[in-house]
Coordinates of N, CA, C and O and ligand atoms in Angstrom, one line a residue:
M1 N -17.7 13.1 11.2 CA -18.0 12.2 12.7 C -18.7 10.7 11.7 O -18.9 11.0 11.4
I2 N -17.7 9.3 11.6 CA -17.8 8.4 11.2 C -18.0 7.5 12.7 O -17.3 8.0 13.5
Q3 N -18.5 6.1 12.5 CA -18.3 6.0 14.2 C -18.0 4.3 13.6 O -19.3 4.1 12.2
L4 N -17.8 3.1 13.3 CA -17.4 1.8 12.4 C -16.8 1.1 14.4 O -16.8 1.3 14.5
H5 N -18.5 0.0 14.2 CA -18.0 -1.1 15.5 C -17.7 0.2 16.6 O -18.5 0.6 16.9
D6 N -17.0 0.1 17.3 CA -17.3 1.0 18.7 C -16.8 2.2 18.2 O -16.0 2.9 19.3
K7 N -15.8 2.1 17.1 CA -14.8 3.4 17.9 C -15.2 4.6 16.5 O -16.0 4.4 15.9
Q8 N -15.0 5.8 17.3 CA -15.3 6.7 15.7 C -14.1 7.2 15.5 O -12.6 8.1 16.4
F9 N -14.1 7.5 14.1 CA -13.5 7.9 13.6 C -13.5 9.8 12.9 O -14.5 10.1 12.4
V10 N -12.7 10.5 12.9 CA -12.5 12.0 12.6 C -11.8 12.1 10.7 O -11.4 11.3 10.8
P11 N -12.2 12.9 10.0 CA -12.0 12.8 8.7 C -10.4 14.4 8.4 O -10.7 14.6 10.1
F12 N -9.7 13.5 7.6 CA -8.0 13.4 7.8 C -7.6 13.5 6.1 O -7.2 14.5 6.8
I13 N -7.9 13.0 5.2 CA -7.4 13.7 4.6 C -8.2 13.5 2.9 O -9.1 12.6 3.7
S14 N -8.1 14.5 2.5 CA -9.8 14.3 1.5 C -8.7 13.2 0.4 O -7.9 12.7 -0.5
A15 N -9.8 12.8 -0.6 CA -10.2 12.6 -2.3 C -9.2 13.0 -2.8 O -8.5 13.0 -3.7
K16 N -8.6 14.6 -2.8 CA -8.2 15.6 -3.7 C -6.7 14.8 -3.2 O -6.2 14.5 -4.2
E17 N -7.1 15.0 -2.0 CA -5.4 14.6 -1.9 C -4.7 13.9 -2.3 O -3.9 13.6 -2.3
I18 N -5.5 12.5 -1.9 CA -5.0 10.6 -2.6 C -4.8 10.9 -4.0 O -3.8 10.3 -4.3
N19 N -6.1 11.4 -4.3 CA -5.3 11.9 -5.9 C -5.0 12.4 -6.4 O -4.3 11.7 -7.5
F20 N -3.9 13.8 -6.0 CA -2.8 14.2 -6.2 C -1.3 13.6 -5.9 O -0.6 12.9 -6.9
A21 N -1.6 12.5 -4.7 CA -0.4 11.7 -4.0 C -0.2 10.6 -5.2 O 0.3 10.5 -5.9
I22 N -1.3 10.4 -5.6 CA -1.2 9.2 -6.6 C -0.4 9.4 -8.0 O 0.4 8.6 -8.6
A23 N -0.8 10.7 -8.3 CA -1.5 11.1 -9.5 C 0.8 11.2 -10.0 O 1.5 11.0 -10.7
K24 N 0.7 11.7 -8.0 CA 2.8 12.0 -8.1 C 3.6 10.8 -8.1 O 5.0 10.9 -9.1
M25 N 2.9 9.7 -8.0 CA 3.0 8.4 -8.1 C 3.5 7.7 -9.1 O 4.9 7.3 -9.4
V26 N 2.5 7.8 -9.7 CA 2.5 7.7 -11.6 C 3.4 8.0 -11.8 O 4.2 7.2 -12.7
A27 N 3.8 9.6 -12.0 CA 4.6 10.7 -13.0 C 6.1 10.1 -12.5 O 6.5 9.6 -13.6
Q28 N 6.8 9.1 -11.5 CA 7.9 9.1 -10.8 C 8.1 7.0 -11.8 O 8.6 7.6 -11.9
I29 N 6.6 6.6 -11.4 CA 6.9 5.3 -12.0 C 7.1 4.6 -13.3 O 8.5 5.2 -14.7
E30 N 6.8 6.0 -14.1 CA 7.0 5.8 -15.8 C 7.8 6.2 -16.4 O 8.2 6.3 -16.3
D31 N 8.0 7.5 -15.4 CA 9.8 8.0 -15.5 C 10.5 7.2 -15.8 O 11.6 6.4 -16.5
D32 N 10.4 6.9 -14.3 CA 11.6 5.3 -14.2 C 11.5 4.4 -15.0 O 12.8 2.9 -14.8
F33 N 10.7 4.0 -14.8 CA 9.8 2.9 -16.1 C 9.7 2.8 -17.7 O 8.9 1.6 -18.7
F34 N 10.0 4.1 -18.2 CA 10.0 4.4 -19.8 C 9.5 3.8 -20.3 O 9.4 3.3 -21.4
D35 N 11.3 2.7 -20.6 CA 11.3 1.5 -21.2 C 11.0 0.6 -20.8 O 11.6 -0.5 -21.9
E36 N 10.3 0.2 -19.8 CA 9.9 -1.2 -20.0 C 8.2 -1.2 -19.6 O 7.3 -0.7 -19.7
T37 N 8.0 -2.8 -20.1 CA 6.7 -3.1 -19.4 C 6.1 -3.6 -17.6 O 6.5 -4.5 -17.2
P38 N 5.9 -2.7 -16.4 CA 6.6 -3.1 -14.6 C 5.2 -3.8 -14.4 O 3.8 -4.1 -15.1
V39 N 5.7 -5.1 -13.9 CA 4.7 -5.4 -13.4 C 3.5 -5.6 -12.0 O 4.8 -5.3 -11.3
F40 N 2.6 -4.7 -12.0 CA 2.1 -3.3 -10.0 C 1.8 -4.8 -9.3 O 0.5 -5.8 -10.0
I41 N 2.3 -5.1 -7.5 CA 1.3 -6.5 -7.4 C 0.4 -5.4 -6.5 O 1.4 -4.8 -5.1
G42 N -0.3 -5.9 -6.2 CA -1.2 -5.3 -5.2 C -1.1 -5.9 -4.4 O -1.5 -7.0 -4.1
V43 N -1.1 -5.6 -2.9 CA -0.9 -6.6 -2.3 C -2.9 -6.2 -0.9 O -3.2 -5.2 -0.1
L44 N -3.6 -7.7 -1.0 CA -5.5 -7.5 -1.3 C -4.2 -7.5 0.0 O -3.2 -7.7 1.5
N45 N -5.6 -7.4 1.6 CA -7.0 -6.4 0.9 C -6.8 -5.0 0.3 O -7.5 -4.5 0.1
G46 N -5.6 -4.3 1.5 CA -6.1 -2.9 1.8 C -5.8 -2.2 0.7 O -6.1 -0.9 0.9
A47 N -5.1 -2.9 -0.5 CA -4.2 -1.6 -1.7 C -5.3 -1.5 -3.2 O -5.0 -1.3 -4.6
F48 N -5.8 -2.4 -3.4 CA -7.4 -2.6 -4.1 C -7.8 -0.9 -4.8 O -7.5 -1.1 -5.8
M49 N -7.7 -0.3 -3.7 CA -8.5 0.7 -4.9 C -7.5 2.1 -4.7 O -7.7 2.3 -5.9
V50 N -6.0 1.9 -4.1 CA -4.9 2.9 -4.6 C -4.4 1.7 -6.2 O -4.4 2.7 -7.4
V51 N -4.7 0.5 -6.1 CA -4.0 0.3 -7.4 C -5.3 0.5 -8.7 O -4.4 1.4 -9.5
S52 N -6.8 0.7 -7.3 CA -6.7 0.6 -9.4 C -7.4 2.0 -9.7 O -7.2 2.3 -10.8
D53 N -7.1 3.0 -9.0 CA -6.7 4.4 -9.3 C -5.2 4.9 -9.7 O -5.2 5.6 -10.7
F54 N -4.4 3.8 -9.1 CA -3.1 4.0 -9.6 C -3.1 3.7 -10.9 O -2.6 4.2 -12.4
M55 N -4.5 2.5 -11.7 CA -3.6 2.4 -12.7 C -4.2 2.9 -14.3 O -4.4 3.3 -15.4
K56 N -5.7 3.6 -13.8 CA -6.1 4.3 -14.3 C -5.5 5.3 -14.5 O -5.6 6.5 -15.7
L57 N -4.6 6.0 -14.1 CA -3.5 7.8 -14.0 C -2.0 6.7 -15.0 O -1.6 7.7 -15.8
Y58 N -2.2 5.2 -15.2 CA -0.7 4.9 -15.5 C -0.6 4.5 -17.2 O -1.8 4.2 -17.8
K59 N -0.1 5.8 -18.1 CA -0.6 5.7 -19.6 C -0.4 4.5 -20.3 O -0.1 4.5 -21.6
K60 N 1.4 4.5 -20.0 CA 1.8 3.2 -20.3 C 2.1 1.7 -20.4 O 1.5 0.8 -19.5
P61 N 2.6 1.5 -21.3 CA 1.9 -0.8 -21.1 C 2.1 -0.8 -20.0 O 2.4 -0.6 -19.3
C62 N 1.5 -1.9 -19.3 CA 1.9 -2.4 -17.9 C 1.2 -3.8 -17.8 O 0.1 -3.4 -18.4
E63 N 1.3 -4.0 -16.3 CA 0.8 -5.1 -15.9 C 0.4 -5.9 -15.0 O 0.7 -4.4 -13.4
V64 N -1.0 -5.7 -13.5 CA -0.9 -5.8 -12.9 C -1.7 -7.5 -12.0 O -1.7 -8.5 -12.3
S65 N -0.9 -7.7 -11.1 CA -1.3 -8.7 -10.5 C -1.5 -8.7 -8.7 O -1.4 -7.7 -8.9
F66 N -2.2 -9.9 -7.8 CA -2.8 -9.3 -6.9 C -1.3 -10.2 -5.8 O -1.7 -11.4 -6.2
I67 N -1.7 -9.9 -4.9 CA -1.2 -10.7 -3.7 C -2.2 -10.7 -2.7 O -2.3 -9.6 -1.6
K68 N -2.4 -11.5 -1.0 CA -3.2 -10.9 -0.2 C -2.7 -11.9 1.2 O -1.1 -12.9 1.0
M69 N -1.6 -10.8 1.4 CA -0.8 -10.5 3.5 C -2.0 -10.0 4.5 O -2.9 -9.5 4.1
S70 N -1.3 -10.8 5.4 CA -2.9 -10.3 6.4 C -2.1 -9.8 7.7 O -1.2 -10.9 7.8
S71 N -1.7 -9.9 8.5 CA -1.1 -9.3 9.6 C -2.1 -8.0 9.8 O -1.7 -7.9 11.9
Y72 N -3.0 -7.0 10.2 CA -3.8 -6.5 10.6 C -5.0 -7.6 12.5 O -5.4 -8.2 11.3
E73 N -5.1 -6.4 13.5 CA -5.7 -7.2 14.3 C -6.2 -6.1 15.2 O -5.4 -5.6 15.8
G74 N -7.6 -6.1 15.4 CA -8.7 -4.8 15.4 C -7.8 -3.6 15.3 O -7.0 -3.4 13.8
T75 N -6.7 -2.7 15.2 CA -5.6 -1.7 15.7 C -4.2 -1.3 15.5 O -3.7 -0.6 15.9
A76 N -4.1 -3.0 15.4 CA -2.9 -3.1 16.3 C -2.0 -4.1 14.8 O -2.4 -4.6 14.6
S77 N -1.0 -4.0 14.2 CA 0.4 -4.4 13.8 C 0.2 -5.6 14.6 O 0.5 -6.5 15.5
T78 N 1.2 -7.1 13.1 CA 1.5 -7.9 14.4 C 2.3 -8.7 13.5 O 2.3 -8.3 12.4
E79 N 3.3 -9.5 14.2 CA 4.6 -10.2 13.6 C 4.2 -11.8 12.7 O 4.5 -11.6 11.9
N80 N 3.0 -11.0 12.8 CA 3.2 -13.7 11.9 C 1.5 -12.6 10.9 O 0.6 -12.4 11.1
I81 N 2.2 -12.2 10.0 CA 2.1 -12.5 8.6 C 2.0 -13.3 8.1 O 2.7 -13.7 8.1
K82 N 1.1 -13.9 7.4 CA 0.2 -14.8 6.4 C -0.6 -13.8 5.2 O -0.4 -13.2 4.8
Q83 N 0.7 -15.2 4.5 CA 0.0 -14.9 2.9 C -0.3 -15.9 2.5 O -0.9 -16.6 2.9
L84 N -1.9 -15.1 2.0 CA -3.0 -16.0 1.8 C -3.7 -15.8 0.4 O -4.2 -17.5 0.1
I85 N -2.8 -15.3 0.2 CA -3.4 -15.9 -1.5 C -1.4 -15.5 -2.3 O -1.8 -13.7 -2.2
G86 N -1.0 -16.7 -3.0 CA 0.5 -16.2 -3.2 C 0.3 -15.5 -4.7 O -0.3 -15.9 -5.3
L87 N 1.6 -16.3 -5.0 CA 2.2 -15.5 -6.9 C 1.3 -16.6 -7.6 O 1.6 -17.6 -7.2
N88 N 1.1 -16.3 -8.5 CA 0.6 -16.9 -9.5 C 1.4 -17.3 -10.9 O 0.6 -17.6 -12.4
Q89 N 2.2 -15.8 -11.0 CA 3.0 -15.3 -12.3 C 4.6 -16.0 -12.9 O 4.8 -15.1 -11.1
D90 N 4.7 -16.4 -13.5 CA 6.0 -16.1 -12.9 C 6.7 -14.7 -13.2 O 6.6 -14.2 -14.7
L91 N 7.8 -14.0 -12.2 CA 8.3 -13.3 -12.7 C 9.9 -13.0 -13.0 O 10.1 -12.2 -12.4
T92 N 10.0 -14.4 -13.9 CA 11.9 -13.9 -13.6 C 12.1 -12.3 -14.6 O 11.2 -12.5 -15.8
G93 N 12.9 -11.5 -14.3 CA 13.3 -11.2 -15.8 C 12.3 -9.8 -15.6 O 12.6 -8.9 -16.3
R94 N 11.2 -10.4 -14.6 CA 10.6 -8.2 -14.8 C 10.6 -7.2 -13.6 O 10.7 -7.3 -12.8
S95 N 10.5 -6.9 -14.6 CA 10.1 -5.1 -13.3 C 9.3 -5.5 -12.6 O 8.6 -4.2 -12.5
V96 N 9.1 -5.3 -11.3 CA 8.2 -6.3 -10.3 C 8.6 -4.6 -9.3 O 9.6 -4.2 -8.4
I97 N 7.0 -3.8 -8.7 CA 6.6 -2.9 -8.1 C 5.3 -3.9 -7.3 O 4.4 -3.2 -8.1
V98 N 5.8 -3.3 -5.8 CA 4.6 -3.1 -4.7 C 3.9 -2.3 -4.7 O 4.3 -1.2 -4.3
I99 N 2.6 -2.4 -4.4 CA 1.8 -1.3 -4.2 C 1.3 -1.8 -3.2 O 0.9 -3.1 -2.5
E100 N 1.3 -1.0 -2.5 CA 1.0 -1.1 -0.8 C -0.3 -0.6 -0.4 O 0.3 1.2 -0.5
D101 N -0.9 -0.5 0.2 CA -2.1 1.2 0.9 C -0.6 1.9 2.2 O -1.0 3.3 2.2
I102 N -0.4 1.0 2.8 CA -0.1 1.4 4.1 C 1.0 1.1 3.9 O 0.5 -0.2 4.6
I103 N 2.6 1.2 4.5 CA 3.6 0.9 5.4 C 3.9 1.0 6.4 O 3.1 2.7 6.9
D104 N 3.9 0.7 7.8 CA 3.6 1.2 9.4 C 4.4 0.5 9.6 O 5.9 1.1 10.3
T105 N 4.3 -1.0 10.9 CA 5.5 -1.7 10.7 C 7.4 -2.0 9.9 O 7.9 -1.7 10.2
G106 N 6.2 -2.2 9.4 CA 6.9 -2.6 8.0 C 7.6 -4.1 8.5 O 8.3 -5.4 7.0
N107 N 6.5 -4.4 9.0 CA 7.0 -6.5 8.5 C 6.4 -7.1 7.6 O 6.6 -7.8 6.9
T108 N 5.0 -6.5 7.0 CA 4.2 -6.9 5.9 C 5.4 -6.8 4.8 O 5.5 -7.8 3.8
L109 N 6.2 -5.9 4.8 CA 7.4 -5.5 3.8 C 8.8 -5.9 4.1 O 8.7 -6.3 2.8
E110 N 8.7 -6.6 4.7 CA 9.6 -7.6 4.6 C 9.7 -8.7 4.3 O 10.9 -9.3 3.7
E111 N 7.9 -9.0 4.9 CA 8.0 -10.6 4.4 C 7.5 -10.2 2.8 O 7.5 -11.8 2.0
L112 N 7.0 -9.4 1.8 CA 7.3 -9.1 0.9 C 9.0 -9.7 0.1 O 8.9 -9.7 -1.7
I113 N 9.5 -8.4 1.0 CA 10.9 -8.5 0.6 C 11.6 -9.7 0.2 O 12.1 -10.5 -0.8
A114 N 11.3 -10.7 1.0 CA 11.8 -12.4 0.9 C 11.2 -12.7 0.0 O 11.6 -13.6 0.0
L115 N 10.0 -13.3 -0.1 CA 9.3 -12.9 -0.5 C 9.9 -12.7 -2.5 O 10.3 -14.4 -3.4
F116 N 10.8 -12.4 -2.5 CA 10.6 -11.6 -4.7 C 12.1 -12.3 -4.3 O 12.7 -12.1 -5.7
K117 N 12.6 -12.2 -3.0 CA 13.9 -12.0 -3.3 C 14.0 -13.5 -4.1 O 15.2 -14.4 -4.3
Q118 N 12.7 -14.7 -3.7 CA 12.7 -16.6 -4.2 C 13.0 -16.0 -6.6 O 12.9 -16.7 -7.2
Q119 N 12.0 -14.8 -6.6 CA 11.7 -14.6 -7.6 C 12.7 -13.6 -7.8 O 13.7 -13.4 -7.9
N120 N 13.3 -14.1 -9.4 CA 14.3 -14.1 -10.3 C 13.7 -12.6 -11.5 O 14.0 -12.3 -12.2
V121 N 13.6 -11.5 -10.2 CA 13.1 -10.4 -11.1 C 14.0 -9.6 -10.9 O 15.6 -9.6 -11.0
K122 N 13.8 -8.9 -12.0 CA 15.2 -7.8 -12.8 C 14.7 -6.5 -11.5 O 16.4 -6.2 -11.1
H123 N 13.7 -5.9 -10.9 CA 13.6 -5.1 -10.5 C 12.8 -4.8 -9.5 O 11.6 -5.6 -10.1
F124 N 12.7 -4.8 -8.0 CA 11.7 -4.7 -7.6 C 12.2 -3.1 -6.3 O 12.4 -2.9 -6.0
R125 N 11.1 -2.8 -6.8 CA 11.3 -1.4 -6.2 C 9.2 -1.5 -5.4 O 7.8 -2.6 -5.5
V126 N 9.1 -0.8 -3.9 CA 8.0 -0.7 -3.3 C 7.4 0.7 -3.5 O 7.8 1.2 -3.2
A127 N 6.3 0.8 -3.2 CA 5.4 1.8 -3.4 C 4.1 1.9 -2.5 O 3.2 1.3 -2.9
T128 N 3.9 3.3 -1.8 CA 2.9 2.6 -1.1 C 2.8 3.9 -0.9 O 3.4 5.2 -0.8
L129 N 0.8 3.8 -0.3 CA 0.1 5.5 -0.6 C 0.7 6.9 1.0 O 1.2 7.4 0.4
F130 N 0.7 5.4 2.5 CA 0.6 6.4 2.9 C 1.9 5.8 3.8 O 2.4 4.4 3.5
F131 N 2.5 6.0 4.9 CA 3.5 6.0 5.3 C 3.5 6.1 6.5 O 3.4 7.3 7.7
K132 N 3.8 5.5 7.8 CA 4.6 5.9 9.3 C 5.5 5.9 9.4 O 6.4 5.0 10.2
P133 N 6.1 6.8 9.0 CA 7.5 6.9 10.1 C 7.7 6.8 10.8 O 9.2 6.3 11.4
E134 N 6.6 7.0 12.1 CA 7.8 7.1 13.5 C 7.3 5.2 13.9 O 7.6 4.6 14.7
A135 N 6.6 4.6 12.9 CA 6.6 3.8 13.2 C 7.2 2.8 12.6 O 7.3 1.2 13.1
F136 N 7.9 2.7 12.0 CA 8.7 1.2 11.5 C 9.7 1.6 11.8 O 10.7 2.6 12.5
K137 N 9.8 0.2 11.8 CA 11.3 -0.3 12.6 C 12.0 -0.8 11.6 O 13.3 -2.1 11.9
K138 N 12.0 -0.8 10.6 CA 13.1 -1.8 9.5 C 14.3 -1.0 8.6 O 14.0 0.7 8.2
D139 N 15.3 -0.8 8.4 CA 16.3 -0.6 7.4 C 16.2 -0.9 6.5 O 16.5 -1.4 5.1
I140 N 15.2 -0.3 5.8 CA 14.2 -0.8 3.8 C 14.1 1.0 3.6 O 13.6 0.9 4.3
K141 N 14.7 0.4 1.8 CA 14.4 1.7 2.1 C 13.2 1.4 1.0 O 12.6 0.8 0.3
I142 N 11.9 2.4 1.0 CA 11.2 2.4 0.4 C 10.9 4.0 -0.8 O 11.4 4.6 -1.0
D143 N 10.8 3.0 -2.0 CA 10.9 3.5 -3.5 C 10.4 4.5 -3.6 O 10.7 5.8 -4.1
Y144 N 8.7 4.8 -3.1 CA 7.6 5.7 -3.7 C 6.2 5.7 -2.6 O 6.1 5.0 -2.7
V145 N 6.9 7.0 -2.5 CA 6.1 6.8 -0.4 C 4.7 8.2 -1.6 O 4.7 9.4 -2.0
G146 N 3.7 7.7 -1.0 CA 3.1 8.9 -1.4 C 2.7 10.0 -0.1 O 2.5 11.2 -0.8
I147 N 2.2 9.5 0.8 CA 1.3 11.2 2.3 C 1.8 9.9 2.9 O 1.7 8.9 3.3
R148 N 3.0 10.7 4.2 CA 3.7 10.7 5.3 C 2.5 11.2 6.0 O 2.4 12.0 6.1
I149 N 2.2 10.4 6.6 CA 1.6 10.5 8.4 C 2.4 10.2 9.2 O 2.9 9.5 9.3
P150 N 1.5 11.2 10.6 CA 1.5 10.9 12.0 C 1.2 9.9 12.3 O 0.5 8.5 11.2
N151 N 1.8 8.2 13.1 CA 1.3 6.9 14.3 C 0.5 7.2 14.1 O -0.3 7.1 15.8
K152 N -0.6 7.2 13.9 CA -2.1 7.5 14.2 C -2.8 6.2 13.0 O -2.7 6.2 12.2
F153 N -3.9 5.0 14.0 CA -4.7 4.6 13.1 C -6.0 5.1 12.3 O -6.2 6.2 12.9
I154 N -5.9 4.4 11.0 CA -6.5 5.3 9.6 C -7.4 4.6 9.1 O -7.1 3.8 8.9
V155 N -8.5 5.1 8.5 CA -9.3 4.0 7.9 C -10.1 5.1 6.8 O -10.7 5.8 6.7
G156 N -10.8 3.8 5.5 CA -11.5 4.6 4.6 C -10.4 3.9 4.0 O -9.0 3.7 3.2
Y157 N -10.2 4.4 2.4 CA -9.7 4.3 0.7 C -8.7 2.9 0.9 O -7.5 2.5 0.5
G158 N -9.6 2.4 1.2 CA -9.6 0.8 1.2 C -8.7 0.4 2.6 O -8.9 -0.8 3.1
L159 N -8.3 1.7 2.9 CA -8.2 -0.2 4.8 C -9.6 0.5 6.6 O -10.5 0.8 5.7
D160 N -9.5 -0.4 6.4 CA -10.1 -1.4 7.5 C -10.2 -0.8 8.6 O -8.8 -1.3 9.3
Y161 N -11.2 -0.9 9.3 CA -11.5 -1.3 11.1 C -12.0 -2.7 11.6 O -12.8 -2.9 11.0
N162 N -11.1 -3.9 11.6 CA -11.7 -4.6 11.8 C -12.9 -5.0 10.8 O -13.7 -5.2 11.0
G163 N -13.1 -4.7 9.8 CA -14.0 -4.8 8.5 C -14.1 -3.8 7.5 O -14.7 -4.1 6.3
L164 N -14.6 -3.1 8.4 CA -15.6 -2.0 8.1 C -14.6 -0.4 7.4 O -13.7 -0.4 7.2
G165 N -15.2 0.3 6.9 CA -14.6 1.7 6.3 C -13.3 0.7 4.7 O -13.1 2.2 5.0
R166 N -13.2 0.5 3.9 CA -12.8 0.3 3.2 C -13.8 1.0 2.4 O -13.0 1.2 1.4
N167 N -14.7 0.8 2.1 CA -15.2 1.5 0.2 C -15.7 3.4 1.0 O -16.0 3.7 0.0
L168 N -15.0 3.9 1.9 CA -14.7 5.2 2.1 C -14.1 6.2 1.7 O -13.0 5.6 1.5
P169 N -13.7 7.1 0.6 CA -13.7 7.7 -0.6 C -12.3 8.4 0.2 O -11.8 9.1 -1.2
E170 N -12.4 8.6 1.1 CA -11.4 9.5 1.6 C -11.2 8.8 2.7 O -11.5 7.9 3.4
V171 N -10.3 10.0 3.4 CA -10.2 8.9 5.3 C -10.0 9.9 5.7 O -10.0 10.5 6.0
Y172 N -9.8 8.2 7.3 CA -10.6 8.9 7.8 C -9.8 9.2 9.6 O -8.6 7.8 9.1
Q173 N -8.8 9.1 10.5 CA -8.0 8.9 11.2 C -9.1 9.2 12.8 O -10.4 10.0 13.3
L174 N -9.0 7.9 13.1 CA -9.5 7.0 15.1 C -10.0 8.7 16.3 O -9.1 9.3 15.3
K175 N -10.3 8.5 16.7 CA -10.8 9.9 17.6 C -10.0 9.5 18.8 O -10.3 8.7 19.1
E176 N -9.7 10.7 19.1 CA -8.3 11.2 20.4 C -9.8 11.2 21.4 O -10.5 12.1 21.2
Ligands
IMP1 P1 3.1 -3.2 9.0 O1 3.5 -5.0 8.6 O2 2.5 -2.8 10.0 O3 3.5 -2.1 7.8 O4 1.2 -3.2 9.1 C1 0.6 -3.1 6.7 C2 -0.5 -3.0 6.8 O5 -1.3 -3.4 8.0 C3 -1.3 -2.9 5.9 O6 -1.3 -3.0 4.1 C4 -2.9 -2.7 6.1 O7 -3.2 -3.4 5.4 C5 -2.5 -2.4 7.7 N1 -2.6 -1.5 8.6 C6 -1.8 -0.2 9.0 N2 -1.6 0.7 9.9 C7 -2.7 1.4 9.2 C8 -3.5 1.1 10.0 O8 -3.4 2.6 9.9 N3 -5.7 1.8 9.4 C9 -5.3 -0.1 8.3 N4 -4.8 -1.0 8.6 C10 -3.2 -0.4 8.4
MG2 MG1 -2.2 -3.6 3.6

């Protein structure tokens, strides 16, 4: 068990399971984009770790860039999504694959889709390591999902509770 600020967390998903899920997404995307050089767009802060491990497994030509979005306050998602660092690259005609750490309500995803609608990309796809189907409120297709999880607050592997826990190599869930 670990303590972050005022809350306690218990082990939930091992580093091995995470790596397996990422490898599965890599295999699917390599296959779907075998004749392209996709641009992976990581959504900061949470996705830095999944993007890093994803890139190390992806063996074909590819590029990477990041944008920074923020919606969470404490352990709850808000509808007020802020774009803190924007896109600084021309993505016209490119195959863009957004890499998210987790999709919860889908508010951030909706904001991302609106943002990329303005770019004249060739393909737009979404990949997320974790997905909470019970919390998801949007009618949007998510192209690549690593691991589906119940509607519980998790930390580790890039995900934080008020800034802490991102450095944990495995995932913990809030102790009931
Ligand atoms: P959404 O906009 O509600 O889909 O939330 C997306 C963002 O909220 C993610 O990219 C995370 O940064 C954060 N988030 C969602 N669920 C969790 C969680 O269980 N733990 C930590 N952060 C989370
Ligand atoms: Mg995020």
